[in-house]
Amino acid sequence: MTASAQEEMTPMAQADTNPLLAEWTGPYEGVPAFDEMQLDALKPALEAGMAMQLAEIDEIAASTEPATFENTIVPLERAGRELDRVFTYYGIWSSNMSSPEFREIQQEMAPKLSEFSTRISQNEALFERIKAVREGDGYADLRDDQKRVVDLTYDGFVRNGAELDAEGKARYAEINKQLSVLHTDFSNNVLHDEEYYVTYLTGDQLGGLPDSFVRSMAAAAEERGRPGDYAVTNTRSSMDPFLTFSTERDLRETVWRTYYNRGDNDDEYDNNDIIAKILQLRNERVGLLGYDNYAQWRLEDRMAKTPEQAYDLMLAVWPAAIARVEEEVADMQAIADEEGADITIEPWDYRFYSEKVRKAKYDLDSDEVKQYLQLDKLREAMFFVAGELFGFDFTPVEEGSVPVFHPDVKVWEVTNRETGENVGLWYLDPFARQGKRSGAWATSYRSYTTYDGETNVLASNNSNFIEGAEGEPVLISWDDAETFFHEFGHALHYLSSNVAYPTLNGGVRDYTEFQSQLLERWLLTEPVIETYLVHHETGEPIPDDLVAKIKNAATFNQGFATTEYLASALVDMKYHTVDPTGIDPDAFERETLEELGMPDELPMRHRSPHFGHIFSGEGYSAGYYGYMWAEVLTADAAEAFADAPGGYYDADMAKKLVEYLFAPRNSMDPAEAYRLFRGRDARVDALMRDRGFPIPDGE
Ligand SMILES: [Zn+2]
C-alpha cells in the first residue's frame, strides 16, 4: 500500500491495516512486529493513534455517570494503547535505526504531538471528573496504590494549569509556546558555536598529543576543507584530550577559552538574553499556579521534594570538594615547579598537570584491564547477578522465533527461577552502526501491570560496542563495563516491577538512576571477578593488584570532578529560586560563584550560556542536583550490602532490595521505600568515603 492511500484512511480503517498500530501477536503474549516496520506507515499510524486516544478521552470526559475510580481513572490508564505501540517503533527509528527520512517525519510530527498532549491536559471536562474522584467519598476506600494513581494523575493536571481560569490557561499556554521557541534557540546557538569555532593547528603544534588523537584531528580538518591541518573542534570530546595532553600552553588557553565561551560571545548567537527571558517566563508560569519560585514547583514531585533539601545535600559536600581542589592544585604546582615550568596553575593547566599526577600516583593501564573484560563474559556475569539477587534465569530464545529490527539484536527469555514462569524478554542490541545514536541506554517495549490481567515485560539494552573480528572476543573498557551493568540495572528495574497500573511504572528523576547506579557495584564482587573477569587468552581471573588499582583510581581527581559538577548544580538551583526580574546572567553567575568560594583554577562543568541541561528544555532545570542525589542513595545502599553478613549476595538484603527498591517502581513514595530498605534515611557519609573526602562533623 502506498503512503498516500494510507493517509486518506479513517483511524479505524488504519487500525485494521497499519502494521504499526496492530495488536502484537506471536509468542510471549505477543511481541512487536519489528520485521514489519515500514517508515511509510509511521505518519498515518501516529495520526490515527492520536485520534483514537482523543476519542477514548472524549468518551471518558463525556460520561454522565458520577465519576469513580473504575469509570474514570482506569479507562484513562487504558487509553492510548495503539499510540503506545506506534511509539515503540518510533523509538527504534529515533535511537537504533535513524535516517534522514525519519528525521523529516519527526520534525513534522513534533508540534502535532505537543498540541495533542495539550488537548488532553487542558480538557476541562476530563479534569472535573478526575477531581471528582480525588475529592469524592469513594477515594477513602481505595487501596494505597490506587490512591497514588489518582494523586499522581490529579497533581499532573494541576501542575500543568488545569485549575487556572480561562485567562490564566491562555497565558499558561502562551508562555509554554514562547518557552519552546527559546529552548530551541538556546540549543541551536550552542550548536552554532560548537560547529563554527574550530582551532586549526599546523604539524609543529602537536606536542604531547597521542597518535590516535592526532589522526582524528587530521580527519576533522580534512572534513572542513583544510587537508594537511589539524582541527580541535569545540566539543568536550575534542577539548578534553587536547587540554590533557598538549604541551603548548598558549594553545591550551585558546582552546579552553573557546570552549567555555560557547553561547557567550556577545554576537547574535549569545545566549545571555535568552536565559533571562527563559527564567522570567518560568517564574511567571509557576507564579500563576501560586508557587514562590520555579524550583519549588519542579521539586515537589521529586524525591528531594524541596529546594532546601537539595541545597542541604550539595552544601554538605561542597566544602570537602573545594578543599580537595586545593590539595590537587598543590600536587600539580609541585610537579610544575619541579619541571621548572615557571607557571602558576591556571584553568587550562588543570587537566594537563592532573594527568601527570595520575601517572605518578595512580597509574592504571587501561589496555591491561581490557584483557579481562570480554563482552560475552560480562553478559553472563550480569545474568549471574540477576539470578542471585532477583531469582531470574535467562535463556536465549530460538533464533527467528521473536522478530528483531537488526540481525545483531539477540533475545533472551527471562523466567522466575523458582516457579519457572515467564517474566518477560530481554533484547540486546550491542554494536555500533550507522544511524544508531551514541552511548548506551535501556528501554522497555511493554511494562508490567496487573489491572487488566498480568502482562509480561519486554525490556531492552542498547550499546555501541565495536564488533570484533570473526571468532575473536569483544574486549571493552572498564568504563564501558560499568555502563553495561548500569543499563542492565534499568532493565532489571523494568523486569521486577509488580505494579497494578501503567502510571505507577513512571520514573522519579532524582530516584530512577539510583537503582541502575547501584547495580554497577556488583561488577567488582568476588564471584564475578573469579568466574567472569578472566583473561581472554589464559582464562586467569583479574589479579588482585589490578583490582586494587582500579579501586584506588576511583578517588583520583575527585576534587575537580565534584567541584565542577556542584558549581553547575548550585548555580542551576539558585537561578530557579531567586526573583529573576531584570537578571543579568553573566553577573549572576560570577557573583554566585564568588559567594560560594569557587576556586580560580577551574570553571563550572557547564557555564550558563551553554548549560543545555537546564536551558534547552525543562528536563533538568532545577534538577541538575539529581545526579548527586541518586549517588548518595547508591553509596549508602552499597554500604548496607558491604556490611551485611553475606555481603553483596546476602539473601535478606537481596530480598529487601527487590521488594522495596526495585519492584514498587513509583507505586510508593521513594523516601518511604528507601526507609523500608535501610531502616533509616540515606546519609551522605558513604558518598564522601567513596570520593575519598573527610566526613563532615556531627555525622
Ligand atoms: Zn541510567
XYZ file of C-alpha atoms and ligand atoms in Angstrom:
700
model
C 0.000 0.000 0.000
C 1.317 3.468 -0.838
C 1.676 6.145 1.814
C -0.889 8.450 0.241
C -3.526 5.734 0.134
C -2.892 5.100 3.840
C -3.093 8.759 4.746
C -6.609 9.010 3.365
C -7.991 6.224 5.535
C -10.014 6.782 8.728
C -8.400 5.935 12.076
C -10.455 2.751 12.398
C -9.512 1.612 8.911
C -5.858 2.363 9.731
C -6.103 0.177 12.809
C -7.128 -2.749 10.648
C -4.338 -2.416 8.108
C -1.439 -0.397 9.529
C 1.207 -2.794 10.902
C 2.464 -0.211 13.436
C -0.942 0.084 15.116
C -1.750 -3.620 15.030
C -2.102 -5.712 18.166
C 1.126 -7.617 18.879
C 0.870 -11.299 18.074
C 3.089 -14.362 18.332
C 4.701 -15.964 21.406
C 5.165 -14.414 24.883
C 1.763 -12.660 24.977
C 2.583 -11.018 21.653
C 5.783 -9.232 20.627
C 6.458 -6.117 18.482
C 6.487 -6.844 14.759
C 9.982 -5.424 14.279
C 10.234 -7.328 10.983
C 7.284 -5.361 9.546
C 8.449 -1.813 10.231
C 7.819 0.429 7.212
C 8.585 4.118 7.506
C 5.698 4.889 5.098
C 3.280 3.673 7.717
C 4.623 5.853 10.559
C 2.902 9.189 9.947
C -0.563 7.732 9.338
C -0.076 5.457 12.361
C 0.807 8.383 14.632
C -2.159 10.401 13.386
C -4.586 7.523 13.760
C -3.149 6.648 17.192
C -3.630 10.228 18.424
C -7.169 10.344 17.018
C -8.052 7.059 18.711
C -6.686 8.208 22.063
C -8.542 11.544 21.851
C -11.767 9.643 21.084
C -11.193 7.482 24.180
C -10.535 10.599 26.294
C -13.678 12.298 24.979
C -15.738 9.273 25.876
C -14.395 9.271 29.456
C -14.966 13.020 29.785
C -18.497 12.883 28.339
C -19.795 10.243 30.745
C -22.918 11.338 32.644
C -22.467 8.825 35.460
C -20.911 10.022 38.737
C -17.128 9.828 38.388
C -15.469 6.831 40.043
C -12.022 5.242 40.007
C -13.391 2.454 37.797
C -15.172 4.618 35.217
C -12.620 7.462 35.033
C -9.102 6.601 36.209
C -8.974 3.012 34.928
C -10.100 3.859 31.356
C -7.659 6.783 31.421
C -4.870 4.338 32.314
C -6.012 2.130 29.465
C -6.315 4.905 26.853
C -3.769 5.204 24.072
C -2.598 1.617 23.701
C -2.447 1.889 19.919
C -0.344 5.059 20.122
C 1.928 3.358 22.696
C 2.574 0.587 20.197
C 3.429 3.122 17.483
C 5.866 4.789 19.900
C 7.707 1.512 20.373
C 8.578 1.554 16.667
C 9.124 5.328 16.735
C 11.732 4.813 19.483
C 13.593 2.239 17.363
C 13.682 4.609 14.382
C 14.769 7.500 16.526
C 17.513 5.695 18.510
C 18.539 2.437 16.819
C 17.786 2.865 13.081
C 17.641 6.580 12.317
C 17.674 8.068 8.801
C 17.183 11.498 7.173
C 13.734 10.311 6.025
C 12.748 9.511 9.610
C 14.051 12.842 10.944
C 11.864 14.648 8.414
C 8.784 12.892 9.755
C 9.952 13.558 13.321
C 10.238 17.314 12.663
C 6.857 17.440 11.015
C 5.147 15.499 13.807
C 6.758 17.161 16.875
C 4.401 20.188 17.025
C 1.382 17.956 16.330
C 2.355 15.653 19.182
C 2.804 18.611 21.530
C -0.603 20.000 20.544
C -2.059 16.553 21.154
C -0.815 16.445 24.750
C -2.072 19.986 25.410
C -5.515 18.926 24.209
C -5.548 16.234 26.880
C -4.019 18.275 29.712
C -6.400 21.186 29.057
C -9.543 19.042 28.722
C -11.725 20.647 31.394
C -14.495 18.049 31.469
C -11.873 15.339 31.944
C -10.172 17.240 34.754
C -13.518 17.807 36.504
C -14.068 14.055 36.607
C -10.540 13.362 37.892
C -11.085 15.995 40.560
C -14.424 14.445 41.488
C -12.685 11.095 42.062
C -9.920 12.765 44.078
C -12.403 14.626 46.293
C -15.241 12.091 46.287
C -16.370 9.710 49.062
C -15.025 6.659 47.226
C -11.425 7.880 47.496
C -11.017 6.779 51.120
C -11.934 3.177 50.233
C -9.302 2.831 47.515
C -6.121 0.794 48.007
C -2.961 2.831 48.684
C -1.582 2.247 45.191
C -4.917 3.250 43.639
C -4.908 6.442 45.697
C -1.419 7.096 44.401
C -2.579 6.718 40.779
C -5.385 9.215 41.473
C -2.993 11.635 43.208
C -0.322 11.443 40.512
C -2.926 11.960 37.790
C -4.633 14.821 39.589
C -1.350 16.533 40.519
C -0.108 16.185 36.948
C -3.120 18.090 35.662
C -2.976 20.753 38.378
C 0.769 21.222 37.965
C 0.105 21.884 34.293
C -2.515 24.532 34.816
C -5.810 22.605 34.857
C -7.243 24.727 37.688
C -6.496 28.098 36.121
C -9.318 30.263 34.828
C -9.669 30.878 31.093
C -7.347 33.874 31.138
C -4.743 32.019 33.187
C -4.942 28.980 30.912
C -4.414 31.130 27.839
C -1.383 32.858 29.375
C -0.044 29.495 30.541
C -0.268 28.070 27.016
C 1.283 31.243 25.565
C 4.228 31.015 27.996
C 4.808 27.378 27.073
C 4.783 28.250 23.405
C 7.319 31.042 23.927
C 9.481 28.801 26.082
C 9.550 26.058 23.468
C 10.930 28.576 20.968
C 13.510 29.970 23.433
C 14.659 26.474 24.444
C 15.199 25.594 20.781
C 17.030 28.881 20.088
C 19.259 28.315 23.099
C 20.354 24.889 21.930
C 20.787 25.998 18.315
C 23.071 28.829 19.446
C 25.240 26.365 21.388
C 25.319 24.065 18.371
C 26.369 27.005 16.197
C 29.281 27.874 18.472
C 30.311 24.223 18.684
C 30.410 23.890 14.917
C 31.644 27.371 13.978
C 34.626 27.810 16.301
C 37.398 25.414 15.355
C 41.047 25.802 16.380
C 43.307 24.802 13.472
C 46.873 23.679 14.175
C 49.859 23.026 11.982
C 52.139 19.995 12.127
C 54.594 21.677 14.510
C 51.942 22.364 17.162
C 51.130 18.767 18.077
C 53.485 18.319 21.053
C 52.330 15.708 23.581
C 49.223 14.600 21.683
C 48.592 10.835 21.297
C 48.747 9.427 17.741
C 45.113 8.341 17.678
C 44.004 11.853 18.659
C 46.266 13.436 16.026
C 44.715 11.172 13.387
C 41.182 12.215 14.386
C 42.276 15.908 14.343
C 43.657 15.460 10.810
C 40.404 13.836 9.677
C 38.357 16.647 11.285
C 40.435 19.287 9.429
C 40.123 17.439 6.124
C 36.342 17.211 6.591
C 36.307 21.000 6.944
C 38.251 21.570 3.738
C 41.672 22.075 5.377
C 43.676 18.974 4.404
C 47.143 18.917 5.988
C 45.989 20.902 9.048
C 44.757 19.594 12.395
C 41.415 20.649 13.919
C 40.464 20.897 17.589
C 36.683 21.077 17.376
C 34.692 22.912 20.021
C 33.210 19.871 21.788
C 34.049 18.112 25.031
C 35.377 15.011 23.244
C 37.941 17.169 21.428
C 38.686 19.804 24.103
C 39.224 17.295 26.908
C 42.042 15.208 25.333
C 43.681 18.333 23.914
C 43.883 20.012 27.331
C 45.033 16.755 28.917
C 47.956 16.149 26.581
C 49.023 19.247 24.650
C 52.376 20.719 25.738
C 51.537 24.042 24.003
C 50.318 26.163 26.901
C 49.132 29.136 24.792
C 47.067 26.848 22.603
C 45.600 25.195 25.674
C 44.424 28.613 26.795
C 42.891 29.341 23.363
C 41.051 26.018 23.250
C 39.889 26.412 26.854
C 38.522 29.933 26.292
C 36.791 28.955 23.051
C 35.084 26.017 24.736
C 33.942 27.790 27.904
C 32.679 30.818 25.952
C 30.163 28.868 23.897
C 26.966 30.937 23.769
C 28.797 33.873 25.392
C 30.476 35.731 22.528
C 28.398 38.905 22.503
C 27.104 38.249 19.000
C 23.782 37.109 17.512
C 24.362 33.629 18.997
C 24.877 34.917 22.534
C 22.528 33.179 24.995
C 22.542 35.619 27.925
C 19.328 37.440 26.934
C 17.615 34.160 26.182
C 18.488 32.862 29.662
C 16.983 35.973 31.266
C 13.777 35.568 29.236
C 13.522 31.842 29.998
C 13.920 32.430 33.741
C 11.328 35.199 33.769
C 8.762 33.145 31.821
C 9.285 30.089 34.018
C 8.878 32.213 37.113
C 5.721 33.841 35.767
C 4.236 30.454 34.871
C 4.722 28.898 38.320
C 3.511 32.215 39.784
C 0.167 31.640 38.037
C -0.035 28.360 39.944
C 0.781 30.004 43.279
C 4.391 28.887 43.807
C 7.127 31.167 45.198
C 9.666 30.035 42.639
C 10.286 27.559 39.858
C 12.383 25.149 41.940
C 9.552 24.742 44.441
C 7.255 23.635 41.601
C 9.884 21.417 39.979
C 10.959 19.517 43.097
C 7.517 18.945 44.576
C 7.137 15.539 42.921
C 10.820 14.593 43.114
C 12.357 12.635 45.951
C 14.121 15.754 47.257
C 10.710 17.499 47.464
C 12.079 20.989 48.257
C 14.939 23.202 47.041
C 16.140 23.390 50.659
C 16.714 19.617 50.830
C 18.637 19.655 47.564
C 20.735 22.593 48.829
C 21.435 20.808 52.114
C 22.963 17.879 50.267
C 25.016 19.996 47.882
C 26.356 22.268 50.597
C 27.261 19.278 52.779
C 29.639 18.045 50.085
C 30.864 21.402 48.728
C 33.471 22.322 51.397
C 35.214 18.952 51.086
C 35.210 19.225 47.299
C 36.871 22.648 47.206
C 39.312 21.648 49.943
C 40.313 18.683 47.773
C 40.809 21.014 44.804
C 43.317 22.922 46.896
C 45.267 19.683 47.518
C 45.078 18.699 43.866
C 46.358 22.104 42.784
C 49.215 21.874 45.301
C 50.212 18.451 43.899
C 50.125 19.855 40.378
C 52.032 23.017 41.285
C 54.769 20.861 42.842
C 55.180 18.925 39.596
C 55.220 22.127 37.539
C 57.853 23.654 39.868
C 59.975 20.519 39.725
C 59.894 20.675 35.932
C 60.973 24.314 36.119
C 57.836 25.350 34.220
C 57.743 28.710 35.999
C 53.951 28.973 35.949
C 51.013 29.257 38.331
C 48.338 26.628 37.657
C 45.536 28.171 35.603
C 42.284 26.503 34.453
C 43.889 25.473 31.116
C 46.642 23.697 33.082
C 44.382 21.587 35.306
C 43.849 18.601 33.007
C 47.457 18.679 31.777
C 49.067 18.511 35.219
C 46.442 16.249 36.770
C 47.346 13.709 34.073
C 50.942 13.858 35.331
C 49.720 13.349 38.910
C 47.603 10.411 37.732
C 50.620 8.775 36.093
C 52.755 9.280 39.183
C 50.212 8.228 41.811
C 47.506 6.057 40.288
C 48.921 4.536 37.151
C 46.413 2.150 35.711
C 46.984 0.684 32.276
C 43.559 0.643 30.663
C 44.732 -1.756 27.968
C 45.831 -4.272 30.592
C 42.388 -4.083 32.265
C 40.646 -4.632 28.913
C 42.210 -8.082 28.518
C 39.913 -9.244 31.341
C 36.704 -7.638 30.069
C 35.061 -9.800 27.405
C 31.608 -8.698 26.333
C 30.097 -12.214 26.384
C 31.557 -12.984 29.807
C 30.238 -9.702 31.185
C 26.773 -10.531 29.913
C 26.986 -13.901 31.648
C 28.121 -12.085 34.791
C 25.028 -9.873 34.661
C 22.824 -12.949 34.273
C 24.589 -14.493 37.267
C 23.949 -11.399 39.412
C 20.311 -11.222 38.266
C 19.928 -14.881 39.211
C 21.419 -14.457 42.687
C 19.568 -11.253 43.596
C 16.332 -11.387 41.618
C 15.892 -15.122 41.019
C 15.760 -14.614 37.250
C 17.004 -17.132 34.672
C 17.956 -16.018 31.167
C 17.621 -18.441 28.229
C 18.217 -17.498 24.574
C 15.031 -17.755 22.515
C 15.161 -19.889 19.407
C 16.686 -17.848 16.563
C 13.895 -16.372 14.426
C 11.097 -17.042 16.931
C 10.942 -13.386 18.078
C 11.174 -10.648 15.394
C 14.125 -8.220 15.654
C 14.873 -4.983 13.775
C 18.513 -5.868 13.002
C 20.407 -9.181 12.795
C 22.729 -8.014 15.632
C 19.831 -7.986 18.094
C 19.580 -11.098 20.271
C 16.695 -12.022 22.588
C 16.576 -13.969 25.862
C 13.569 -15.297 27.741
C 13.529 -14.290 31.413
C 11.899 -16.742 33.807
C 11.343 -16.915 37.534
C 13.903 -19.433 38.826
C 11.563 -20.838 41.488
C 8.305 -21.164 39.551
C 9.669 -21.424 36.007
C 7.083 -18.844 34.951
C 7.796 -16.350 32.197
C 8.723 -12.868 33.456
C 9.472 -11.312 30.092
C 12.007 -10.974 27.316
C 15.337 -9.164 27.230
C 16.512 -7.720 23.902
C 20.189 -6.791 23.460
C 21.375 -4.559 20.597
C 25.115 -4.423 21.387
C 27.050 -2.973 18.429
C 27.630 0.488 16.903
C 26.343 1.149 13.392
C 25.302 3.999 11.110
C 22.041 5.623 12.228
C 22.324 4.469 15.845
C 22.654 7.155 18.488
C 25.843 7.159 20.579
C 26.141 5.967 24.162
C 24.169 3.270 25.933
C 20.561 3.174 27.068
C 17.762 0.932 28.285
C 14.128 0.967 27.293
C 11.017 -1.156 27.658
C 8.577 -2.089 24.911
C 5.988 -3.326 27.388
C 5.781 -2.682 31.133
C 4.370 -4.939 33.795
C 0.809 -4.229 35.018
C -1.927 -6.343 36.623
C -5.061 -4.202 36.261
C -6.154 -5.913 33.050
C -4.549 -9.256 33.850
C -0.815 -9.780 34.273
C 1.434 -8.659 31.443
C 4.986 -9.791 30.851
C 7.800 -7.284 30.380
C 9.714 -6.572 27.198
C 12.978 -4.882 28.215
C 15.934 -3.883 26.071
C 19.549 -2.776 26.440
C 21.411 -0.909 23.722
C 25.137 -0.167 23.446
C 27.751 0.908 20.924
C 30.485 -1.695 21.290
C 32.775 -2.212 18.311
C 32.218 -5.631 16.816
C 35.332 -7.835 16.894
C 36.756 -9.904 14.053
C 35.057 -13.261 13.397
C 35.695 -15.626 16.290
C 37.548 -13.002 18.373
C 36.160 -11.955 21.750
C 34.940 -8.335 22.031
C 37.109 -6.623 24.672
C 35.712 -3.480 26.304
C 36.987 -0.737 28.619
C 36.382 -0.531 32.363
C 34.021 2.452 31.905
C 32.035 0.568 29.288
C 31.767 -2.478 31.543
C 30.350 -0.299 34.329
C 27.902 1.277 31.886
C 26.851 -2.179 30.660
C 25.967 -3.133 34.254
C 24.308 0.256 34.799
C 21.951 -0.111 31.848
C 21.198 -3.699 32.818
C 20.131 -2.264 36.196
C 17.457 -0.254 34.373
C 16.313 -3.435 32.593
C 16.076 -5.285 35.932
C 14.051 -2.380 37.291
C 11.535 -2.892 34.452
C 11.576 -6.692 34.767
C 10.994 -6.763 38.535
C 8.023 -4.355 38.524
C 4.963 -5.555 40.466
C 2.652 -2.583 39.958
C -1.008 -2.649 39.013
C -1.333 0.427 36.771
C 0.786 1.978 33.976
C 1.165 5.326 35.773
C 2.958 3.537 38.619
C 5.752 2.442 36.269
C 6.740 6.104 35.857
C 10.172 7.295 36.946
C 11.093 9.966 39.501
C 14.085 11.766 38.022
C 16.315 12.036 41.092
C 15.498 8.406 42.061
C 15.459 6.177 38.942
C 19.198 6.460 38.304
C 19.863 5.103 41.769
C 18.808 1.505 41.068
C 20.962 1.326 37.951
C 23.956 3.024 39.611
C 23.678 0.517 42.440
C 23.894 -2.479 40.120
C 27.300 -1.263 38.888
C 28.683 -2.245 42.308
C 28.328 -5.964 41.571
C 30.962 -5.767 38.818
C 33.749 -5.905 41.408
C 32.267 -8.598 43.657
C 34.242 -11.770 44.367
C 32.166 -14.334 42.370
C 32.085 -12.041 39.323
C 35.853 -11.480 39.480
C 36.575 -15.208 39.916
C 34.396 -16.536 37.106
C 33.770 -13.743 34.641
C 36.565 -11.162 34.783
C 39.032 -13.623 33.275
C 41.825 -13.090 30.771
C 40.590 -13.772 27.244
C 43.616 -15.977 26.407
C 44.719 -17.569 29.690
C 41.356 -17.726 31.478
C 43.063 -16.400 34.655
C 40.936 -14.110 36.873
C 41.971 -10.454 37.002
C 44.861 -10.162 39.530
C 44.306 -8.606 42.973
C 46.774 -5.775 42.442
C 44.979 -4.694 39.266
C 41.632 -4.714 41.127
C 43.250 -2.617 43.865
C 44.488 -0.132 41.256
C 41.001 0.140 39.722
C 39.501 0.841 43.162
C 42.205 3.354 44.019
C 41.795 5.202 40.712
C 38.134 5.850 41.568
C 39.173 8.595 44.014
C 41.559 10.278 41.536
C 40.749 13.920 40.662
C 37.514 13.886 42.687
C 38.116 17.484 43.790
C 37.926 18.631 40.183
C 35.041 16.363 39.160
C 32.886 17.091 42.213
C 33.552 20.837 42.232
C 32.869 21.425 38.518
C 29.649 19.403 38.821
C 28.435 21.000 42.071
C 29.170 24.522 40.843
C 26.784 23.900 37.934
C 24.179 22.269 40.166
C 24.286 25.097 42.730
C 24.052 27.840 40.104
C 21.122 25.967 38.497
C 19.273 25.834 41.817
C 19.962 29.470 42.600
C 18.715 30.638 39.173
C 15.445 28.876 39.895
C 14.926 30.106 43.456
C 15.592 33.858 43.051
C 13.313 36.524 41.588
C 14.658 36.711 38.012
C 13.237 40.151 37.199
C 15.956 42.097 35.359
C 18.547 39.334 35.894
C 21.929 39.640 34.151
C 23.086 36.014 33.836
C 26.735 36.906 33.319
C 26.947 38.905 36.562
C 24.680 36.470 38.394
C 26.928 33.516 37.589
C 30.084 35.377 38.603
C 28.633 36.651 41.892
C 27.116 33.297 42.837
C 30.445 31.537 42.316
C 32.251 34.213 44.308
C 29.868 33.780 47.237
C 30.459 30.027 47.115
C 34.228 30.472 47.188
C 34.694 28.746 43.834
C 38.408 28.022 43.292
C 40.004 30.068 40.483
C 41.655 27.033 38.909
C 38.548 25.507 37.362
C 35.211 26.578 35.822
C 31.691 25.197 36.180
C 31.264 21.985 34.194
C 28.571 23.769 32.178
C 28.684 27.566 32.252
C 25.236 29.213 31.991
C 25.365 30.269 28.283
C 25.759 26.612 27.200
C 24.057 24.786 30.080
C 21.734 22.819 27.808
C 20.528 20.510 30.610
C 18.628 23.407 32.145
C 18.004 25.866 29.274
C 17.419 23.676 26.182
C 14.328 22.264 27.854
C 12.992 21.619 31.329
C 14.208 18.061 31.883
C 16.974 19.030 34.312
C 16.111 22.639 35.176
C 16.363 22.955 38.965
C 17.227 19.276 38.661
C 20.938 19.026 37.904
C 21.457 18.188 41.606
C 19.675 14.892 40.876
C 22.797 13.028 39.763
C 24.372 13.510 43.170
C 21.104 12.843 44.991
C 20.993 9.399 43.356
C 24.684 8.807 44.109
C 24.116 9.414 47.816
C 21.473 6.680 47.807
C 23.744 4.419 45.759
C 26.730 4.764 48.085
C 24.582 4.377 51.211
C 22.752 1.301 49.868
C 26.017 -0.277 48.703
C 27.412 0.041 52.229
C 24.355 -1.774 53.568
C 25.337 -4.738 51.370
C 29.041 -4.475 52.183
C 28.205 -4.602 55.926
C 25.680 -7.477 55.672
C 26.746 -10.991 56.847
C 26.507 -12.338 53.295
C 27.987 -9.224 51.725
C 26.754 -8.321 48.264
C 24.982 -11.688 47.987
C 23.268 -11.595 51.393
C 19.877 -13.260 50.897
C 17.982 -10.986 53.308
C 19.370 -7.844 51.747
C 18.632 -9.130 48.243
C 15.031 -9.757 49.247
C 14.692 -6.212 50.590
C 16.426 -4.817 47.513
C 13.874 -6.366 45.187
C 10.864 -5.810 47.433
C 11.430 -2.147 48.316
C 13.843 -0.630 45.814
C 13.012 -2.331 42.512
C 9.552 -3.940 42.418
C 7.430 -0.976 43.615
C 8.629 1.395 40.841
C 6.596 4.568 41.579
C 3.759 2.869 43.474
C 5.185 4.097 46.769
C 6.892 7.287 47.883
C 10.628 6.821 47.125
C 11.729 8.187 50.512
C 9.437 5.729 52.288
C 10.616 2.852 50.089
C 14.227 3.663 50.919
C 13.473 3.793 54.649
C 11.880 0.336 54.438
C 15.048 -0.960 52.763
C 17.597 0.736 55.008
C 15.719 1.268 58.271
C 16.610 4.980 58.073
C 17.112 7.806 55.583
C 20.225 7.811 53.394
C 23.282 9.585 54.816
C 25.903 11.413 52.845
C 28.873 9.738 54.627
C 29.183 6.799 52.249
C 29.436 9.069 49.212
C 32.144 11.096 50.973
C 34.101 7.898 51.656
C 33.690 6.767 48.026
C 35.237 10.005 46.820
C 37.986 9.968 49.395
C 36.588 13.051 51.226
C 36.602 13.539 55.023
C 33.199 13.073 56.720
C 31.642 16.353 57.903
C 31.368 16.908 61.696
C 28.291 15.705 63.509
C 27.538 12.924 61.044
Zn 20.858 5.398 33.692
